[in-house]
XYZ file of C-alpha atoms in Angstrom:
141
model
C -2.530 60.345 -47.511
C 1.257 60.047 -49.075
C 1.960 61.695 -51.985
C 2.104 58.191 -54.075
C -1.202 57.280 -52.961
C -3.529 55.592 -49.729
C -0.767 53.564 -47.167
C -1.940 50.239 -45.310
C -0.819 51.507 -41.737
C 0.151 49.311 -39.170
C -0.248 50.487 -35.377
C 1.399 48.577 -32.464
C 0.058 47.807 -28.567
C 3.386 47.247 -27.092
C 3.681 44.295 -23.900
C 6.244 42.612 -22.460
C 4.258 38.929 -23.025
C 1.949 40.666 -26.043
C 2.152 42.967 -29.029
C -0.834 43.579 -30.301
C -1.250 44.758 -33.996
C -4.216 46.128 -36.048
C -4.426 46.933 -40.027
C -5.795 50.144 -41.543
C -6.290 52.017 -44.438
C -6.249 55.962 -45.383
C -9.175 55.325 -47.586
C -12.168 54.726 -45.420
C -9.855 55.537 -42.638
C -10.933 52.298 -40.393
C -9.110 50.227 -38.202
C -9.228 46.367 -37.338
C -7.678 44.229 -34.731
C -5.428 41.673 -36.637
C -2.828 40.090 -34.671
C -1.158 39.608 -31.623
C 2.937 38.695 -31.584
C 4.223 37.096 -29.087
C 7.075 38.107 -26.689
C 9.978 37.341 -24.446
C 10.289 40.508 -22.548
C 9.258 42.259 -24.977
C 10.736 41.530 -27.811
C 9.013 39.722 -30.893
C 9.286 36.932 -32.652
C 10.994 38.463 -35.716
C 11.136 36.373 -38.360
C 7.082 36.208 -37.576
C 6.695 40.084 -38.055
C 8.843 39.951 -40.911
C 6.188 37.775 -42.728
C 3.433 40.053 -41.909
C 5.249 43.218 -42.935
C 5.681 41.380 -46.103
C 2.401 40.176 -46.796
C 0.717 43.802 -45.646
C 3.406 46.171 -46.510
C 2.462 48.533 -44.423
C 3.676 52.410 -45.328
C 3.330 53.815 -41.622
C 3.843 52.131 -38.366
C 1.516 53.902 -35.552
C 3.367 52.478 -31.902
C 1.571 53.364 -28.883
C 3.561 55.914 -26.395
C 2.495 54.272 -22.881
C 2.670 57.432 -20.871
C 1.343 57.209 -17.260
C -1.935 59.201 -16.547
C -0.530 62.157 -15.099
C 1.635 62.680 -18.471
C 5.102 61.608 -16.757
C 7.245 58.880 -18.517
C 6.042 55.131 -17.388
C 8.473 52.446 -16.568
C 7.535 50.239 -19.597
C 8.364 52.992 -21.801
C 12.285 52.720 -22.569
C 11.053 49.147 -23.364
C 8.421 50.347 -25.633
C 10.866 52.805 -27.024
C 13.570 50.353 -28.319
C 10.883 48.422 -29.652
C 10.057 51.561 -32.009
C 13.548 52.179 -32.353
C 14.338 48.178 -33.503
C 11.111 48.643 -35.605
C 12.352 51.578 -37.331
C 15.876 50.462 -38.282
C 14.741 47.126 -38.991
C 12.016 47.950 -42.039
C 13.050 51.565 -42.758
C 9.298 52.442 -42.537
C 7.989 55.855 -41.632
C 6.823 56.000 -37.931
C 4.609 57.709 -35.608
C 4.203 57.468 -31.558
C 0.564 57.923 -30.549
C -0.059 58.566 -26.847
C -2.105 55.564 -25.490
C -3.327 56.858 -22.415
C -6.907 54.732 -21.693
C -6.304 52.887 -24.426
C -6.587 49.551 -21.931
C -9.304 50.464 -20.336
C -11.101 51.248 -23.805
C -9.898 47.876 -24.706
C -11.105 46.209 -21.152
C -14.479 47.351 -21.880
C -14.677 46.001 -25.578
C -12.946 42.635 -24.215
C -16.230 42.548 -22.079
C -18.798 42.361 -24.779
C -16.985 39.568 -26.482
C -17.613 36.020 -25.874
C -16.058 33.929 -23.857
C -12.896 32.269 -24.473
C -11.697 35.389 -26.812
C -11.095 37.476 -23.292
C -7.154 36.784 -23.309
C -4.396 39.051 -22.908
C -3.206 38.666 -26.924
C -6.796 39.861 -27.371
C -6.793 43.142 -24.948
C -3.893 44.098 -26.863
C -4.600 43.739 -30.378
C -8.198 45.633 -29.635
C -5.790 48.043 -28.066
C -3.758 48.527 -31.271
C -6.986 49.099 -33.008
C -8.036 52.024 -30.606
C -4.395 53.145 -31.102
C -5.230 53.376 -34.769
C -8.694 54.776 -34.965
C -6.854 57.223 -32.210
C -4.339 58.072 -34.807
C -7.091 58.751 -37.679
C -8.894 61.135 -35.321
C -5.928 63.532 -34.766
C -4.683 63.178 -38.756
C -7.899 64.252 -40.797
């Protein structure tokens, strides 16, 4: 936790049609899937984020570090980097990369026990962002 108390903490699934975002909380330390932004290439509607950074006022962005599986850099992730970088400037809000490795898949597999019609890409990603998150508590008890 901060030193001026429990944050809301806002982690990012970064795509080039998608962002997916999920909401936690340092108290219980859980993570839900909230939101999914979309993109041009990318880049966000940002007057759209702004409103949600508003209403949540988050105190730590979490932004998922797409590595490829052997640990090498992937080609989305200079993309996925000025994202975090506009993100940054943009809110002056602490932030942390998280590496996302099988974060999809994880997010494939919960996709698959929803019902139908909720199996869309906006979806995959904003369940990713929430595995992001709960990935992020893990590694910060």
């Amino acid at each position: 936790m901060s030193e001026s108390g429990p944050r809301v903490i806002m982690a990012f699934d970064f795509g080039l049609k998608n962002i997916g975002i999920a909401i936690g909380q340092e108290i219980t330390r859980t993570a839900s899937t909230f939101y999914s932004l979309k993109a041009t290439e990318g880049k966000p509607k940002w007057a759209e984020l702004d409103r949600i950074i508003i209403d949540w006022k988050p105190g730590l962005f979490v932004v998922g570090d797409p590595f490829n599986m052997d640990g090498t850099r992937s080609k989305i992730q200079d993309l996925s980097d000025r994202f975090s970088d506009s993100l940054n400037k943009r809110y002056d809000i602490e932030l942390k990369k998280l590496d996302e490795r099988l974060t999809s898949r994880e997010a494939k597999e919960r996709l698959e026990s929803l019902p139908i019609g909720t199996k869309d890409s906006s979806n995959k990603h904003s369940i990713s962002a929430q595995i992001i998150l709960e990935d992020w508590f893990r590694s910060n008890i």
